[in-house]
Amino acid sequence: DFDIVALGEPLVELNQTHKDQLQYLQGFGGDTSNAVIAAARQGARCAYLTRVGDDTFGAQFLALWLAEGVDTSGVEVDASAHTGLYFVQHGPDGHAFSYLRRGSAASLMTPASLAGGQIERARFLHVSGISLAISTSACDTVFAAMARARAAGVEVSLDSNLRLRLWPLDRARATLREALCHATLFLPSMDDMQHLTGNDDPERTLDWIRDAGATGVVVLKLGKDGSIIDDGKTRTPIAALRVDAVDATGAGDCFAGSLLARRCQGDNWVDAVRYANVAAALSTLGYGAVNPLPRAEQVLAKLKG
Ligand code: KDG
C-alpha cells in the first residue's frame, strides 16, 4: 500500500544558475513529481502516475524515482512522444519558467492510464493545477483519478499551481473551482488565488474558496508570511521560517509532499504545516526543484534548533 500516489507531468529542468550567463544545470522538475520525491524523502511510501517518452530523459526519470524509492508501476512509456522540459531563468522578480512540453508524453495520459489500481491502495491522491492544465485528456484523467479516489475512500490533495502560460485564466478558474470541490485538502497559494479571485486579502480568499464548494481542509500559502489552516471551523495562522532563498523552484511542491508525509505519520494539521513550512524553506537554499529537497533529519534538526 502507499501513503501518497501523485499524478501529473515530470519535466526535465534546465536551471540558469548564474544570472546573465547562458549556462544551465540539468536537473528534474514537474510539480507533482517534486512533491512525491519530497514526501519519499520524509519517509512516506509513494507512487507516481504519469507517462514519459521512450527517450533518455524518460529513462533518467525512471532511474530517479527508483533511487528515491518512488514506485513506478503506474508510469507508462510512450514511444511516439517525448518527455517535456523547461528552463528556469532568474531575474530581479524571482524565477520564471519557459516550457518545451506541448504534445509531451504526459499530456497524452488518459483515464485508462489509471487502471493499475495504485490510487485505490493509497491514503492520499495528490494532483495539481498543472496536471489539469496540460491537455484535455490529462484534465479528464485528473478528474477520473479524483473520482476513483473518493469512491475508494482515498483522500484527495489538490495544489492550485496556476501556470498562466498553460491555459487562459477563465478556463483555469472554472476548472480549479470544479476540482476543488472534489478535494479533501486544497493547497492554494495566495499568488494563485489573487489571479483567480482578483483580491489579495487572505480572509476573503478563504471565504471565496468555501463559497466555491470546498468542504475539506484548506491550507492557504502566503509565501514568506507562512500559511493559514482553515479546517472549516477555525482559521489558524502558522509562521514561516525566514531564509535567504537562492531558488524557490519547487518550494510549494516540497510543502505539499512534506505535509502529506507528516499527516501519514500521524501529525495533526498544525504540526504538519509547521514541518512543511520548514521543509519548503530549506528547499530554497539550492538550485533546482529536486536536488535541494531536504530529508527528514535536516527538517527535524531545523525544527528543534
Ligand atoms: O513548482 C515547480 C514546477 O513548476 C516546476 O518544477 C515546473 O512542473 C513545472 C511546471 O509545470 O511549471
PDB file of C-alpha atoms and ligand atoms in Angstrom:
ATOM      1  CA  ASP A   1       0.000   0.000   0.000  1.00  0.00           C
ATOM      2  CA  PHE A   2       1.016   3.626  -0.470  1.00  0.00           C
ATOM      3  CA  ASP A   3       0.836   6.732   1.663  1.00  0.00           C
ATOM      4  CA  ILE A   4       0.770   9.019  -1.367  1.00  0.00           C
ATOM      5  CA  VAL A   5       0.091   8.484  -5.055  1.00  0.00           C
ATOM      6  CA  ALA A   6       0.664  11.571  -7.220  1.00  0.00           C
ATOM      7  CA  LEU A   7      -0.430  12.161 -10.794  1.00  0.00           C
ATOM      8  CA  GLY A   8       0.997  14.671 -13.271  1.00  0.00           C
ATOM      9  CA  GLU A   9       3.847  15.594 -15.548  1.00  0.00           C
ATOM     10  CA  PRO A  10       7.578  15.296 -14.878  1.00  0.00           C
ATOM     11  CA  LEU A  11       9.733  17.802 -16.749  1.00  0.00           C
ATOM     12  CA  VAL A  12      13.458  17.820 -17.236  1.00  0.00           C
ATOM     13  CA  GLU A  13      14.791  21.049 -15.753  1.00  0.00           C
ATOM     14  CA  LEU A  14      17.474  23.326 -17.149  1.00  0.00           C
ATOM     15  CA  ASN A  15      18.247  25.876 -14.475  1.00  0.00           C
ATOM     16  CA  GLN A  16      20.226  29.064 -15.033  1.00  0.00           C
ATOM     17  CA  THR A  17      22.478  29.043 -12.010  1.00  0.00           C
ATOM     18  CA  HIS A  18      24.453  32.189 -12.861  1.00  0.00           C
ATOM     19  CA  LYS A  19      22.478  35.303 -13.706  1.00  0.00           C
ATOM     20  CA  ASP A  20      23.453  36.858 -17.053  1.00  0.00           C
ATOM     21  CA  GLN A  21      25.256  33.702 -18.144  1.00  0.00           C
ATOM     22  CA  LEU A  22      23.953  31.215 -20.668  1.00  0.00           C
ATOM     23  CA  GLN A  23      24.788  28.184 -18.568  1.00  0.00           C
ATOM     24  CA  TYR A  24      22.116  25.783 -17.458  1.00  0.00           C
ATOM     25  CA  LEU A  25      22.354  22.977 -14.950  1.00  0.00           C
ATOM     26  CA  GLN A  26      20.272  19.907 -15.757  1.00  0.00           C
ATOM     27  CA  GLY A  27      18.009  18.690 -13.026  1.00  0.00           C
ATOM     28  CA  PHE A  28      14.484  17.399 -12.660  1.00  0.00           C
ATOM     29  CA  GLY A  29      11.144  19.082 -12.092  1.00  0.00           C
ATOM     30  CA  GLY A  30       7.438  18.730 -12.617  1.00  0.00           C
ATOM     31  CA  ASP A  31       5.372  19.819  -9.657  1.00  0.00           C
ATOM     32  CA  THR A  32       3.738  16.513  -8.664  1.00  0.00           C
ATOM     33  CA  SER A  33       6.966  14.569  -9.217  1.00  0.00           C
ATOM     34  CA  ASN A  34       8.758  17.076  -6.988  1.00  0.00           C
ATOM     35  CA  ALA A  35       6.046  16.629  -4.351  1.00  0.00           C
ATOM     36  CA  VAL A  36       6.202  12.862  -4.360  1.00  0.00           C
ATOM     37  CA  ILE A  37      10.024  12.883  -4.108  1.00  0.00           C
ATOM     38  CA  ALA A  38       9.807  15.356  -1.216  1.00  0.00           C
ATOM     39  CA  ALA A  39       7.315  13.036   0.504  1.00  0.00           C
ATOM     40  CA  ALA A  40       9.547   9.998  -0.050  1.00  0.00           C
ATOM     41  CA  ARG A  41      12.471  11.909   1.487  1.00  0.00           C
ATOM     42  CA  GLN A  42      10.319  12.407   4.600  1.00  0.00           C
ATOM     43  CA  GLY A  43       9.789   8.646   4.793  1.00  0.00           C
ATOM     44  CA  ALA A  44       6.438   8.259   3.006  1.00  0.00           C
ATOM     45  CA  ARG A  45       5.679   5.260   0.742  1.00  0.00           C
ATOM     46  CA  CYS A  46       4.935   6.820  -2.617  1.00  0.00           C
ATOM     47  CA  ALA A  47       3.974   6.025  -6.185  1.00  0.00           C
ATOM     48  CA  TYR A  48       3.847   8.267  -9.240  1.00  0.00           C
ATOM     49  CA  LEU A  49       1.415   8.031 -12.148  1.00  0.00           C
ATOM     50  CA  THR A  50       2.487   9.599 -15.411  1.00  0.00           C
ATOM     51  CA  ARG A  51       3.672   8.927 -18.947  1.00  0.00           C
ATOM     52  CA  VAL A  52       7.229   9.605 -20.161  1.00  0.00           C
ATOM     53  CA  GLY A  53       8.793   9.430 -23.608  1.00  0.00           C
ATOM     54  CA  ASP A  54      10.872   6.473 -24.729  1.00  0.00           C
ATOM     55  CA  ASP A  55      13.931   8.757 -24.611  1.00  0.00           C
ATOM     56  CA  THR A  56      16.970   9.497 -22.445  1.00  0.00           C
ATOM     57  CA  PHE A  57      15.024  11.902 -20.247  1.00  0.00           C
ATOM     58  CA  GLY A  58      12.269   9.382 -19.603  1.00  0.00           C
ATOM     59  CA  ALA A  59      14.907   6.816 -18.627  1.00  0.00           C
ATOM     60  CA  GLN A  60      16.565   9.364 -16.326  1.00  0.00           C
ATOM     61  CA  PHE A  61      13.249   9.968 -14.579  1.00  0.00           C
ATOM     62  CA  LEU A  62      12.627   6.256 -14.102  1.00  0.00           C
ATOM     63  CA  ALA A  63      16.106   5.955 -12.565  1.00  0.00           C
ATOM     64  CA  LEU A  64      15.476   8.983 -10.343  1.00  0.00           C
ATOM     65  CA  TRP A  65      12.194   7.643  -8.958  1.00  0.00           C
ATOM     66  CA  LEU A  66      13.784   4.238  -8.386  1.00  0.00           C
ATOM     67  CA  ALA A  67      16.664   5.860  -6.476  1.00  0.00           C
ATOM     68  CA  GLU A  68      14.191   7.895  -4.399  1.00  0.00           C
ATOM     69  CA  GLY A  69      12.087   4.840  -3.587  1.00  0.00           C
ATOM     70  CA  VAL A  70       9.066   6.036  -5.576  1.00  0.00           C
ATOM     71  CA  ASP A  71       7.031   3.187  -7.134  1.00  0.00           C
ATOM     72  CA  THR A  72       6.857   3.423 -10.942  1.00  0.00           C
ATOM     73  CA  SER A  73       4.463   0.560 -11.680  1.00  0.00           C
ATOM     74  CA  GLY A  74       1.978   3.171 -12.958  1.00  0.00           C
ATOM     75  CA  VAL A  75       4.417   5.014 -15.235  1.00  0.00           C
ATOM     76  CA  GLU A  76       3.718   4.454 -18.930  1.00  0.00           C
ATOM     77  CA  VAL A  77       6.457   4.784 -21.554  1.00  0.00           C
ATOM     78  CA  ASP A  78       5.262   6.222 -24.875  1.00  0.00           C
ATOM     79  CA  ALA A  79       7.412   5.531 -27.928  1.00  0.00           C
ATOM     80  CA  SER A  80       5.652   8.175 -30.012  1.00  0.00           C
ATOM     81  CA  ALA A  81       6.014  11.182 -27.686  1.00  0.00           C
ATOM     82  CA  HIS A  82       8.780  12.986 -25.805  1.00  0.00           C
ATOM     83  CA  THR A  83       9.405  13.819 -22.178  1.00  0.00           C
ATOM     84  CA  GLY A  84       8.775  17.541 -21.586  1.00  0.00           C
ATOM     85  CA  LEU A  85      11.332  20.052 -20.437  1.00  0.00           C
ATOM     86  CA  TYR A  86      11.570  23.572 -19.044  1.00  0.00           C
ATOM     87  CA  PHE A  87      14.109  26.277 -18.412  1.00  0.00           C
ATOM     88  CA  VAL A  88      14.319  28.302 -15.195  1.00  0.00           C
ATOM     89  CA  GLN A  89      15.634  31.842 -15.544  1.00  0.00           C
ATOM     90  CA  HIS A  90      16.406  34.031 -12.541  1.00  0.00           C
ATOM     91  CA  GLY A  91      15.790  37.774 -12.546  1.00  0.00           C
ATOM     92  CA  PRO A  92      15.049  40.613 -10.135  1.00  0.00           C
ATOM     93  CA  ASP A  93      11.439  39.383  -9.676  1.00  0.00           C
ATOM     94  CA  GLY A  94      12.434  35.818  -8.854  1.00  0.00           C
ATOM     95  CA  HIS A  95      12.323  32.862 -11.188  1.00  0.00           C
ATOM     96  CA  ALA A  96      10.464  32.403 -14.476  1.00  0.00           C
ATOM     97  CA  PHE A  97       9.767  29.229 -16.459  1.00  0.00           C
ATOM     98  CA  SER A  98       9.967  28.624 -20.219  1.00  0.00           C
ATOM     99  CA  TYR A  99       8.410  25.380 -21.397  1.00  0.00           C
ATOM    100  CA  LEU A 100       9.061  22.915 -24.197  1.00  0.00           C
ATOM    101  CA  ARG A 101       6.264  20.499 -23.418  1.00  0.00           C
ATOM    102  CA  ARG A 102       3.409  20.702 -25.920  1.00  0.00           C
ATOM    103  CA  GLY A 103       2.484  17.191 -27.114  1.00  0.00           C
ATOM    104  CA  SER A 104       4.586  15.613 -24.367  1.00  0.00           C
ATOM    105  CA  ALA A 105       4.001  12.015 -23.316  1.00  0.00           C
ATOM    106  CA  ALA A 106       2.393  13.080 -20.017  1.00  0.00           C
ATOM    107  CA  SER A 107      -0.080  15.322 -21.828  1.00  0.00           C
ATOM    108  CA  LEU A 108      -1.311  12.199 -23.669  1.00  0.00           C
ATOM    109  CA  MET A 109      -2.392  10.394 -20.487  1.00  0.00           C
ATOM    110  CA  THR A 110      -5.991   9.200 -20.496  1.00  0.00           C
ATOM    111  CA  PRO A 111      -8.267   7.836 -17.764  1.00  0.00           C
ATOM    112  CA  ALA A 112      -7.209   4.343 -18.951  1.00  0.00           C
ATOM    113  CA  SER A 113      -3.743   5.213 -17.608  1.00  0.00           C
ATOM    114  CA  LEU A 114      -5.177   4.741 -14.094  1.00  0.00           C
ATOM    115  CA  ALA A 115      -6.002   1.075 -14.468  1.00  0.00           C
ATOM    116  CA  GLY A 116      -3.103  -0.170 -12.301  1.00  0.00           C
ATOM    117  CA  GLY A 117      -5.056   0.260  -9.074  1.00  0.00           C
ATOM    118  CA  GLN A 118      -2.375   2.338  -7.314  1.00  0.00           C
ATOM    119  CA  ILE A 119      -4.859   5.065  -6.335  1.00  0.00           C
ATOM    120  CA  GLU A 120      -7.175   2.664  -4.571  1.00  0.00           C
ATOM    121  CA  ARG A 121      -4.248   1.481  -2.409  1.00  0.00           C
ATOM    122  CA  ALA A 122      -3.261   4.962  -1.189  1.00  0.00           C
ATOM    123  CA  ARG A 123      -4.073   7.173   1.762  1.00  0.00           C
ATOM    124  CA  PHE A 124      -3.741  10.328  -0.395  1.00  0.00           C
ATOM    125  CA  LEU A 125      -4.011  11.079  -4.104  1.00  0.00           C
ATOM    126  CA  HIS A 126      -2.119  14.263  -4.952  1.00  0.00           C
ATOM    127  CA  VAL A 127      -2.842  16.305  -8.118  1.00  0.00           C
ATOM    128  CA  SER A 128      -2.393  19.911  -9.211  1.00  0.00           C
ATOM    129  CA  GLY A 129      -3.499  22.757 -11.423  1.00  0.00           C
ATOM    130  CA  ILE A 130      -0.638  21.858 -13.762  1.00  0.00           C
ATOM    131  CA  SER A 131      -1.884  18.260 -14.083  1.00  0.00           C
ATOM    132  CA  LEU A 132      -5.278  19.761 -15.046  1.00  0.00           C
ATOM    133  CA  ALA A 133      -3.858  22.341 -17.463  1.00  0.00           C
ATOM    134  CA  ILE A 134      -1.549  20.397 -19.768  1.00  0.00           C
ATOM    135  CA  SER A 135      -4.233  18.888 -22.059  1.00  0.00           C
ATOM    136  CA  THR A 136      -7.906  17.946 -22.122  1.00  0.00           C
ATOM    137  CA  SER A 137      -7.097  14.252 -21.807  1.00  0.00           C
ATOM    138  CA  ALA A 138      -4.827  14.935 -18.819  1.00  0.00           C
ATOM    139  CA  CYS A 139      -7.615  17.046 -17.322  1.00  0.00           C
ATOM    140  CA  ASP A 140     -10.077  14.168 -17.811  1.00  0.00           C
ATOM    141  CA  THR A 141      -7.511  11.848 -16.242  1.00  0.00           C
ATOM    142  CA  VAL A 142      -7.217  14.031 -13.138  1.00  0.00           C
ATOM    143  CA  PHE A 143     -10.997  14.196 -12.680  1.00  0.00           C
ATOM    144  CA  ALA A 144     -11.224  10.425 -13.195  1.00  0.00           C
ATOM    145  CA  ALA A 145      -8.445   9.907 -10.644  1.00  0.00           C
ATOM    146  CA  MET A 146     -10.218  12.108  -8.103  1.00  0.00           C
ATOM    147  CA  ALA A 147     -13.463  10.194  -8.641  1.00  0.00           C
ATOM    148  CA  ARG A 148     -11.693   6.847  -8.195  1.00  0.00           C
ATOM    149  CA  ALA A 149     -10.021   8.102  -5.047  1.00  0.00           C
ATOM    150  CA  ARG A 150     -13.230   9.400  -3.494  1.00  0.00           C
ATOM    151  CA  ALA A 151     -15.080   6.177  -4.370  1.00  0.00           C
ATOM    152  CA  ALA A 152     -12.357   4.188  -2.580  1.00  0.00           C
ATOM    153  CA  GLY A 153     -12.275   6.483   0.470  1.00  0.00           C
ATOM    154  CA  VAL A 154      -8.854   7.885  -0.503  1.00  0.00           C
ATOM    155  CA  GLU A 155      -8.159  11.498   0.485  1.00  0.00           C
ATOM    156  CA  VAL A 156      -7.598  13.913  -2.428  1.00  0.00           C
ATOM    157  CA  SER A 157      -4.987  16.662  -2.208  1.00  0.00           C
ATOM    158  CA  LEU A 158      -5.054  19.439  -4.817  1.00  0.00           C
ATOM    159  CA  ASP A 159      -2.347  22.101  -5.206  1.00  0.00           C
ATOM    160  CA  SER A 160      -3.601  25.100  -7.194  1.00  0.00           C
ATOM    161  CA  ASN A 161      -0.246  25.560  -9.036  1.00  0.00           C
ATOM    162  CA  LEU A 162      -1.659  28.056 -11.523  1.00  0.00           C
ATOM    163  CA  ARG A 163       0.540  28.459 -14.615  1.00  0.00           C
ATOM    164  CA  LEU A 164      -0.986  31.026 -16.940  1.00  0.00           C
ATOM    165  CA  ARG A 165       1.425  30.015 -19.701  1.00  0.00           C
ATOM    166  CA  LEU A 166      -0.533  26.741 -19.905  1.00  0.00           C
ATOM    167  CA  TRP A 167      -4.158  27.873 -20.045  1.00  0.00           C
ATOM    168  CA  PRO A 168      -6.314  31.008 -20.110  1.00  0.00           C
ATOM    169  CA  LEU A 169      -7.345  32.465 -16.762  1.00  0.00           C
ATOM    170  CA  ASP A 170     -11.083  31.915 -17.277  1.00  0.00           C
ATOM    171  CA  ARG A 171     -10.632  28.226 -18.026  1.00  0.00           C
ATOM    172  CA  ALA A 172      -8.204  27.846 -15.129  1.00  0.00           C
ATOM    173  CA  ARG A 173     -10.704  29.485 -12.763  1.00  0.00           C
ATOM    174  CA  ALA A 174     -13.634  27.348 -13.911  1.00  0.00           C
ATOM    175  CA  THR A 175     -11.645  24.119 -13.829  1.00  0.00           C
ATOM    176  CA  LEU A 176      -9.955  24.708 -10.485  1.00  0.00           C
ATOM    177  CA  ARG A 177     -13.281  25.782  -8.974  1.00  0.00           C
ATOM    178  CA  GLU A 178     -14.786  22.498 -10.077  1.00  0.00           C
ATOM    179  CA  ALA A 179     -11.759  20.459  -8.985  1.00  0.00           C
ATOM    180  CA  LEU A 180     -11.527  21.939  -5.503  1.00  0.00           C
ATOM    181  CA  CYS A 181     -14.999  20.597  -4.722  1.00  0.00           C
ATOM    182  CA  HIS A 182     -13.591  17.067  -5.122  1.00  0.00           C
ATOM    183  CA  ALA A 183     -10.536  17.676  -2.929  1.00  0.00           C
ATOM    184  CA  THR A 184     -10.408  16.830   0.755  1.00  0.00           C
ATOM    185  CA  LEU A 185      -7.288  19.004   1.067  1.00  0.00           C
ATOM    186  CA  PHE A 186      -6.853  22.133  -1.047  1.00  0.00           C
ATOM    187  CA  LEU A 187      -3.440  23.822  -1.135  1.00  0.00           C
ATOM    188  CA  PRO A 188      -3.700  27.188  -2.908  1.00  0.00           C
ATOM    189  CA  SER A 189      -1.044  29.892  -2.840  1.00  0.00           C
ATOM    190  CA  MET A 190      -2.127  33.479  -2.216  1.00  0.00           C
ATOM    191  CA  ASP A 191      -0.453  34.461  -5.514  1.00  0.00           C
ATOM    192  CA  ASP A 192      -2.533  31.949  -7.462  1.00  0.00           C
ATOM    193  CA  MET A 193      -5.726  32.965  -5.664  1.00  0.00           C
ATOM    194  CA  GLN A 194      -5.076  36.637  -6.362  1.00  0.00           C
ATOM    195  CA  HIS A 195      -5.137  35.825 -10.085  1.00  0.00           C
ATOM    196  CA  LEU A 196      -8.241  33.653  -9.731  1.00  0.00           C
ATOM    197  CA  THR A 197     -10.319  35.925  -7.490  1.00  0.00           C
ATOM    198  CA  GLY A 198      -8.856  39.389  -8.013  1.00  0.00           C
ATOM    199  CA  ASN A 199      -8.474  40.052  -4.303  1.00  0.00           C
ATOM    200  CA  ASP A 200      -5.402  39.984  -2.091  1.00  0.00           C
ATOM    201  CA  ASP A 201      -6.982  39.559   1.339  1.00  0.00           C
ATOM    202  CA  PRO A 202      -6.411  36.081   2.846  1.00  0.00           C
ATOM    203  CA  GLU A 203      -9.683  36.010   4.829  1.00  0.00           C
ATOM    204  CA  ARG A 204     -11.779  36.976   1.816  1.00  0.00           C
ATOM    205  CA  THR A 205      -9.859  34.469  -0.275  1.00  0.00           C
ATOM    206  CA  LEU A 206     -10.715  31.675   2.161  1.00  0.00           C
ATOM    207  CA  ASP A 207     -14.368  32.814   2.061  1.00  0.00           C
ATOM    208  CA  TRP A 208     -14.277  32.602  -1.767  1.00  0.00           C
ATOM    209  CA  ILE A 209     -12.872  29.069  -1.593  1.00  0.00           C
ATOM    210  CA  ARG A 210     -15.616  27.978   0.840  1.00  0.00           C
ATOM    211  CA  ASP A 211     -18.301  29.621  -1.320  1.00  0.00           C
ATOM    212  CA  ALA A 212     -16.882  27.730  -4.326  1.00  0.00           C
ATOM    213  CA  GLY A 213     -17.694  24.498  -2.506  1.00  0.00           C
ATOM    214  CA  ALA A 214     -14.548  23.398  -0.661  1.00  0.00           C
ATOM    215  CA  THR A 215     -15.621  21.079   2.150  1.00  0.00           C
ATOM    216  CA  GLY A 216     -12.291  19.715   3.385  1.00  0.00           C
ATOM    217  CA  VAL A 217      -9.219  21.346   4.884  1.00  0.00           C
ATOM    218  CA  VAL A 218      -7.728  24.347   3.084  1.00  0.00           C
ATOM    219  CA  VAL A 219      -4.143  25.486   3.657  1.00  0.00           C
ATOM    220  CA  LEU A 220      -3.584  28.909   2.104  1.00  0.00           C
ATOM    221  CA  LYS A 221       0.115  29.530   1.451  1.00  0.00           C
ATOM    222  CA  LEU A 222       1.282  33.097   1.962  1.00  0.00           C
ATOM    223  CA  GLY A 223       4.948  32.715   0.934  1.00  0.00           C
ATOM    224  CA  LYS A 224       7.277  34.356   3.425  1.00  0.00           C
ATOM    225  CA  ASP A 225       4.269  35.138   5.654  1.00  0.00           C
ATOM    226  CA  GLY A 226       3.642  31.445   6.311  1.00  0.00           C
ATOM    227  CA  SER A 227       0.240  29.889   5.856  1.00  0.00           C
ATOM    228  CA  ILE A 228      -3.301  29.712   7.243  1.00  0.00           C
ATOM    229  CA  ILE A 229      -5.029  26.411   8.018  1.00  0.00           C
ATOM    230  CA  ASP A 230      -8.793  26.528   7.557  1.00  0.00           C
ATOM    231  CA  ASP A 231     -10.421  23.317   8.747  1.00  0.00           C
ATOM    232  CA  GLY A 232     -13.941  24.598   8.085  1.00  0.00           C
ATOM    233  CA  LYS A 233     -14.386  25.736  11.697  1.00  0.00           C
ATOM    234  CA  THR A 234     -11.297  27.683  12.663  1.00  0.00           C
ATOM    235  CA  ARG A 235      -8.531  29.504  10.834  1.00  0.00           C
ATOM    236  CA  THR A 236      -5.031  29.122  12.273  1.00  0.00           C
ATOM    237  CA  PRO A 237      -2.054  31.156  11.035  1.00  0.00           C
ATOM    238  CA  ILE A 238       1.335  29.424  11.015  1.00  0.00           C
ATOM    239  CA  ALA A 239       4.555  31.428  10.652  1.00  0.00           C
ATOM    240  CA  ALA A 240       7.159  30.642   8.006  1.00  0.00           C
ATOM    241  CA  LEU A 241      10.858  30.078   8.547  1.00  0.00           C
ATOM    242  CA  ARG A 242      12.790  33.037   7.095  1.00  0.00           C
ATOM    243  CA  VAL A 243      15.778  32.027   4.982  1.00  0.00           C
ATOM    244  CA  ASP A 244      17.926  33.599   2.263  1.00  0.00           C
ATOM    245  CA  ALA A 245      16.402  31.803  -0.712  1.00  0.00           C
ATOM    246  CA  VAL A 246      18.600  31.032  -3.714  1.00  0.00           C
ATOM    247  CA  ASP A 247      15.927  29.415  -5.915  1.00  0.00           C
ATOM    248  CA  ALA A 248      12.295  28.941  -4.896  1.00  0.00           C
ATOM    249  CA  THR A 249      11.542  26.479  -7.733  1.00  0.00           C
ATOM    250  CA  GLY A 250       9.598  23.582  -6.238  1.00  0.00           C
ATOM    251  CA  ALA A 251       9.194  25.066  -2.743  1.00  0.00           C
ATOM    252  CA  GLY A 252       5.412  24.737  -2.908  1.00  0.00           C
ATOM    253  CA  ASP A 253       5.758  21.137  -4.089  1.00  0.00           C
ATOM    254  CA  CYS A 254       8.076  20.395  -1.175  1.00  0.00           C
ATOM    255  CA  PHE A 255       5.443  21.925   1.117  1.00  0.00           C
ATOM    256  CA  ALA A 256       2.719  19.666  -0.306  1.00  0.00           C
ATOM    257  CA  GLY A 257       4.764  16.462  -0.226  1.00  0.00           C
ATOM    258  CA  SER A 258       6.095  17.087   3.282  1.00  0.00           C
ATOM    259  CA  LEU A 259       2.660  17.992   4.605  1.00  0.00           C
ATOM    260  CA  LEU A 260       1.102  14.803   3.247  1.00  0.00           C
ATOM    261  CA  ALA A 261       4.006  12.693   4.514  1.00  0.00           C
ATOM    262  CA  ARG A 262       3.655  14.101   8.037  1.00  0.00           C
ATOM    263  CA  ARG A 263      -0.114  13.594   8.026  1.00  0.00           C
ATOM    264  CA  CYS A 264       0.559   9.949   7.169  1.00  0.00           C
ATOM    265  CA  GLN A 265       2.973   9.791  10.105  1.00  0.00           C
ATOM    266  CA  GLY A 266       0.240  10.981  12.469  1.00  0.00           C
ATOM    267  CA  ASP A 267       0.883  14.727  12.810  1.00  0.00           C
ATOM    268  CA  ASN A 268      -2.091  16.996  13.480  1.00  0.00           C
ATOM    269  CA  TRP A 269      -2.612  19.797  10.928  1.00  0.00           C
ATOM    270  CA  VAL A 270      -0.699  22.427  12.887  1.00  0.00           C
ATOM    271  CA  ASP A 271       2.372  20.233  13.375  1.00  0.00           C
ATOM    272  CA  ALA A 272       2.260  19.005   9.783  1.00  0.00           C
ATOM    273  CA  VAL A 273       2.068  22.564   8.402  1.00  0.00           C
ATOM    274  CA  ARG A 274       4.880  23.749  10.702  1.00  0.00           C
ATOM    275  CA  TYR A 275       7.018  20.887   9.459  1.00  0.00           C
ATOM    276  CA  ALA A 276       6.110  21.554   5.815  1.00  0.00           C
ATOM    277  CA  ASN A 277       6.928  25.276   6.185  1.00  0.00           C
ATOM    278  CA  VAL A 278      10.436  24.395   7.405  1.00  0.00           C
ATOM    279  CA  ALA A 279      10.954  21.758   4.704  1.00  0.00           C
ATOM    280  CA  ALA A 280       9.830  24.218   2.000  1.00  0.00           C
ATOM    281  CA  ALA A 281      12.149  26.945   3.312  1.00  0.00           C
ATOM    282  CA  LEU A 282      15.114  24.537   3.300  1.00  0.00           C
ATOM    283  CA  SER A 283      14.298  23.515  -0.287  1.00  0.00           C
ATOM    284  CA  THR A 284      15.021  27.088  -1.476  1.00  0.00           C
ATOM    285  CA  LEU A 285      18.651  27.051  -0.351  1.00  0.00           C
ATOM    286  CA  GLY A 286      19.995  25.397  -3.515  1.00  0.00           C
ATOM    287  CA  TYR A 287      19.293  25.485  -7.245  1.00  0.00           C
ATOM    288  CA  GLY A 288      16.707  23.204  -8.798  1.00  0.00           C
ATOM    289  CA  ALA A 289      13.399  21.646  -7.832  1.00  0.00           C
ATOM    290  CA  VAL A 290      14.629  18.236  -6.700  1.00  0.00           C
ATOM    291  CA  ASN A 291      18.278  18.417  -5.633  1.00  0.00           C
ATOM    292  CA  PRO A 292      17.761  20.659  -2.585  1.00  0.00           C
ATOM    293  CA  LEU A 293      14.662  18.836  -1.289  1.00  0.00           C
ATOM    294  CA  PRO A 294      15.590  18.182   2.358  1.00  0.00           C
ATOM    295  CA  ARG A 295      15.463  14.837   4.127  1.00  0.00           C
ATOM    296  CA  ALA A 296      13.619  14.252   7.376  1.00  0.00           C
ATOM    297  CA  GLU A 297      16.798  14.515   9.522  1.00  0.00           C
ATOM    298  CA  GLN A 298      17.524  18.011   8.192  1.00  0.00           C
ATOM    299  CA  VAL A 299      13.974  19.225   8.728  1.00  0.00           C
ATOM    300  CA  LEU A 300      13.774  17.779  12.245  1.00  0.00           C
ATOM    301  CA  ALA A 301      17.148  19.327  13.182  1.00  0.00           C
ATOM    302  CA  LYS A 302      15.964  22.740  11.967  1.00  0.00           C
ATOM    303  CA  LEU A 303      12.645  22.401  13.799  1.00  0.00           C
ATOM    304  CA  LYS A 304      14.475  21.617  17.065  1.00  0.00           C
ATOM    305  CA  GLY A 305      17.006  24.422  16.635  1.00  0.00           C
TER     306      GLY A 305
HETATM  307  O1  KDG B   1       6.584  24.022  -8.845  1.00  0.00           O
HETATM  308  C1  KDG B   1       7.734  23.890  -9.652  1.00  0.00           C
HETATM  309  C2  KDG B   1       7.277  23.454 -11.002  1.00  0.00           C
HETATM  310  O2  KDG B   1       6.507  24.480 -11.557  1.00  0.00           O
HETATM  311  C3  KDG B   1       8.428  23.145 -11.923  1.00  0.00           C
HETATM  312  O3  KDG B   1       9.136  22.002 -11.481  1.00  0.00           O
HETATM  313  C4  KDG B   1       7.995  23.006 -13.352  1.00  0.00           C
HETATM  314  O4  KDG B   1       6.202  21.470 -13.150  1.00  0.00           O
HETATM  315  C5  KDG B   1       6.597  22.520 -13.558  1.00  0.00           C
HETATM  316  C6  KDG B   1       5.657  23.372 -14.266  1.00  0.00           C
HETATM  317  O5  KDG B   1       4.816  22.825 -14.979  1.00  0.00           O
HETATM  318  O6  KDG B   1       5.727  24.585 -14.127  1.00  0.00           O
END
